[in-house]
């Protein structure tokens, strides 16, 4: 069996210093100000909560890869998401839905359409970009965080 390819540097949303990475996953609830009720416009936009670059093409609805259980290491989840992204060529995200369950989900190579009941977006990966290109959060990434009340 061939060993997996080495992982490239972490995409920006996953790039945490090792000393800042806790060893145990704990549910993180947004602060009171981040839990403000969404406006009617935000509610209507939530039907299509997209992370990625929709204009670039391959954006697919989220598919559950697996449920993340309490006590899993953040470093392990991040490594798994990065490995899956680099081996499959599609974005992966860690989300918490209104059912209180945290999921690792996958989408397309250019983005993910998150479920309407997504409550928290913990982070997501981007597939590798051509040498010399810069991999930054998209406008849709920022809008999704705004809609979820996570922009500050």
GROMACS .gro file of C-alpha atoms in nm:
model
  152
    1UNK     CA    1   0.000   0.000   0.000
    2UNK     CA    2   0.137   0.339  -0.100
    3UNK     CA    3   0.162   0.591   0.185
    4UNK     CA    4  -0.054   0.903   0.151
    5UNK     CA    5   0.112   1.206  -0.010
    6UNK     CA    6   0.264   1.459   0.228
    7UNK     CA    7   0.025   1.734   0.323
    8UNK     CA    8   0.084   2.080   0.184
    9UNK     CA    9   0.080   2.384   0.412
   10UNK     CA   10  -0.256   2.425   0.582
   11UNK     CA   11  -0.515   2.643   0.406
   12UNK     CA   12  -0.565   2.976   0.579
   13UNK     CA   13  -0.876   2.882   0.780
   14UNK     CA   14  -0.697   2.581   0.933
   15UNK     CA   15  -0.362   2.749   0.990
   16UNK     CA   16  -0.337   2.757   1.370
   17UNK     CA   17  -0.010   2.748   1.562
   18UNK     CA   18   0.041   2.409   1.726
   19UNK     CA   19   0.045   2.560   2.074
   20UNK     CA   20  -0.298   2.716   2.012
   21UNK     CA   21  -0.455   2.387   1.910
   22UNK     CA   22  -0.640   2.221   2.200
   23UNK     CA   23  -0.609   1.847   2.234
   24UNK     CA   24  -0.982   1.780   2.286
   25UNK     CA   25  -1.274   1.899   2.076
   26UNK     CA   26  -1.531   2.085   2.279
   27UNK     CA   27  -1.856   2.232   2.155
   28UNK     CA   28  -1.803   2.602   2.101
   29UNK     CA   29  -2.117   2.811   2.128
   30UNK     CA   30  -2.122   3.157   1.971
   31UNK     CA   31  -2.132   3.446   2.217
   32UNK     CA   32  -2.467   3.612   2.286
   33UNK     CA   33  -2.404   3.888   2.035
   34UNK     CA   34  -2.329   3.628   1.766
   35UNK     CA   35  -2.656   3.448   1.841
   36UNK     CA   36  -2.871   3.742   1.732
   37UNK     CA   37  -3.180   3.638   1.539
   38UNK     CA   38  -3.122   3.652   1.162
   39UNK     CA   39  -3.312   3.910   0.960
   40UNK     CA   40  -3.566   3.801   0.697
   41UNK     CA   41  -3.306   3.866   0.426
   42UNK     CA   42  -3.055   3.645   0.606
   43UNK     CA   43  -3.319   3.373   0.649
   44UNK     CA   44  -3.394   3.375   0.278
   45UNK     CA   45  -3.023   3.370   0.192
   46UNK     CA   46  -2.968   3.075   0.428
   47UNK     CA   47  -3.149   2.848   0.185
   48UNK     CA   48  -2.831   2.869  -0.024
   49UNK     CA   49  -2.554   2.906   0.231
   50UNK     CA   50  -2.248   2.859   0.013
   51UNK     CA   51  -1.880   2.852   0.098
   52UNK     CA   52  -1.636   2.862  -0.189
   53UNK     CA   53  -1.642   3.023  -0.531
   54UNK     CA   54  -1.980   2.952  -0.695
   55UNK     CA   55  -1.890   3.136  -1.017
   56UNK     CA   56  -1.589   2.905  -1.065
   57UNK     CA   57  -1.799   2.595  -1.119
   58UNK     CA   58  -1.799   2.277  -0.915
   59UNK     CA   59  -2.001   2.370  -0.604
   60UNK     CA   60  -2.202   2.079  -0.464
   61UNK     CA   61  -2.445   2.024  -0.176
   62UNK     CA   62  -2.279   1.905   0.144
   63UNK     CA   63  -2.248   1.530   0.182
   64UNK     CA   64  -2.190   1.393   0.530
   65UNK     CA   65  -1.853   1.221   0.552
   66UNK     CA   66  -1.900   1.136   0.918
   67UNK     CA   67  -2.021   1.257   1.256
   68UNK     CA   68  -1.755   1.407   1.481
   69UNK     CA   69  -1.779   1.277   1.834
   70UNK     CA   70  -1.705   1.466   2.153
   71UNK     CA   71  -1.347   1.428   2.265
   72UNK     CA   72  -1.188   1.399   1.920
   73UNK     CA   73  -0.867   1.594   1.875
   74UNK     CA   74  -0.892   1.909   1.666
   75UNK     CA   75  -0.554   1.832   1.513
   76UNK     CA   76  -0.683   1.490   1.405
   77UNK     CA   77  -0.998   1.636   1.250
   78UNK     CA   78  -0.797   1.904   1.067
   79UNK     CA   79  -0.549   1.643   0.938
   80UNK     CA   80  -0.833   1.421   0.818
   81UNK     CA   81  -1.009   1.709   0.640
   82UNK     CA   82  -0.683   1.820   0.475
   83UNK     CA   83  -0.596   1.464   0.370
   84UNK     CA   84  -0.943   1.408   0.221
   85UNK     CA   85  -0.929   1.743   0.041
   86UNK     CA   86  -0.588   1.680  -0.110
   87UNK     CA   87  -0.665   1.319  -0.204
   88UNK     CA   88  -1.019   1.377  -0.339
   89UNK     CA   89  -0.976   1.730  -0.473
   90UNK     CA   90  -1.294   1.863  -0.308
   91UNK     CA   91  -1.356   2.102  -0.020
   92UNK     CA   92  -1.440   1.968   0.326
   93UNK     CA   93  -1.594   2.155   0.619
   94UNK     CA   94  -1.669   2.099   0.985
   95UNK     CA   95  -2.017   2.224   1.072
   96UNK     CA   96  -2.261   2.206   1.360
   97UNK     CA   97  -2.627   2.180   1.267
   98UNK     CA   98  -2.930   2.282   1.470
   99UNK     CA   99  -2.963   1.920   1.584
  100UNK     CA  100  -2.650   1.988   1.794
  101UNK     CA  101  -2.441   1.733   1.605
  102UNK     CA  102  -2.103   1.824   1.453
  103UNK     CA  103  -2.031   1.685   1.106
  104UNK     CA  104  -1.741   1.657   0.864
  105UNK     CA  105  -1.893   1.723   0.521
  106UNK     CA  106  -1.764   1.737   0.165
  107UNK     CA  107  -1.872   1.931  -0.141
  108UNK     CA  108  -1.727   2.020  -0.479
  109UNK     CA  109  -1.382   2.134  -0.586
  110UNK     CA  110  -1.491   2.499  -0.580
  111UNK     CA  111  -1.729   2.501  -0.283
  112UNK     CA  112  -2.000   2.351  -0.067
  113UNK     CA  113  -2.369   2.435  -0.039
  114UNK     CA  114  -2.425   2.398   0.334
  115UNK     CA  115  -2.753   2.267   0.479
  116UNK     CA  116  -3.003   2.541   0.566
  117UNK     CA  117  -2.992   2.430   0.930
  118UNK     CA  118  -2.618   2.492   0.965
  119UNK     CA  119  -2.563   2.667   1.296
  120UNK     CA  120  -2.182   2.698   1.312
  121UNK     CA  121  -1.908   2.672   1.051
  122UNK     CA  122  -1.591   2.574   1.235
  123UNK     CA  123  -1.372   2.585   0.924
  124UNK     CA  124  -1.322   2.442   0.580
  125UNK     CA  125  -1.046   2.340   0.342
  126UNK     CA  126  -0.958   2.448  -0.010
  127UNK     CA  127  -0.805   2.210  -0.266
  128UNK     CA  128  -0.450   2.292  -0.377
  129UNK     CA  129  -0.410   2.585  -0.614
  130UNK     CA  130  -0.159   2.613  -0.899
  131UNK     CA  131   0.193   2.711  -0.800
  132UNK     CA  132   0.214   3.084  -0.747
  133UNK     CA  133  -0.161   3.130  -0.694
  134UNK     CA  134  -0.289   3.259  -0.361
  135UNK     CA  135  -0.551   3.058  -0.174
  136UNK     CA  136  -0.763   3.305   0.022
  137UNK     CA  137  -1.117   3.306   0.165
  138UNK     CA  138  -1.375   3.384  -0.104
  139UNK     CA  139  -1.649   3.644  -0.093
  140UNK     CA  140  -1.895   3.355  -0.039
  141UNK     CA  141  -1.683   3.233   0.256
  142UNK     CA  142  -1.709   3.575   0.420
  143UNK     CA  143  -2.083   3.603   0.343
  144UNK     CA  144  -2.148   3.260   0.498
  145UNK     CA  145  -1.973   3.369   0.817
  146UNK     CA  146  -2.180   3.689   0.821
  147UNK     CA  147  -2.506   3.500   0.774
  148UNK     CA  148  -2.411   3.264   1.056
  149UNK     CA  149  -2.321   3.558   1.280
  150UNK     CA  150  -1.953   3.456   1.293
  151UNK     CA  151  -1.799   3.751   1.111
  152UNK     CA  152  -1.649   3.926   1.416
   0.00000   0.00000   0.00000
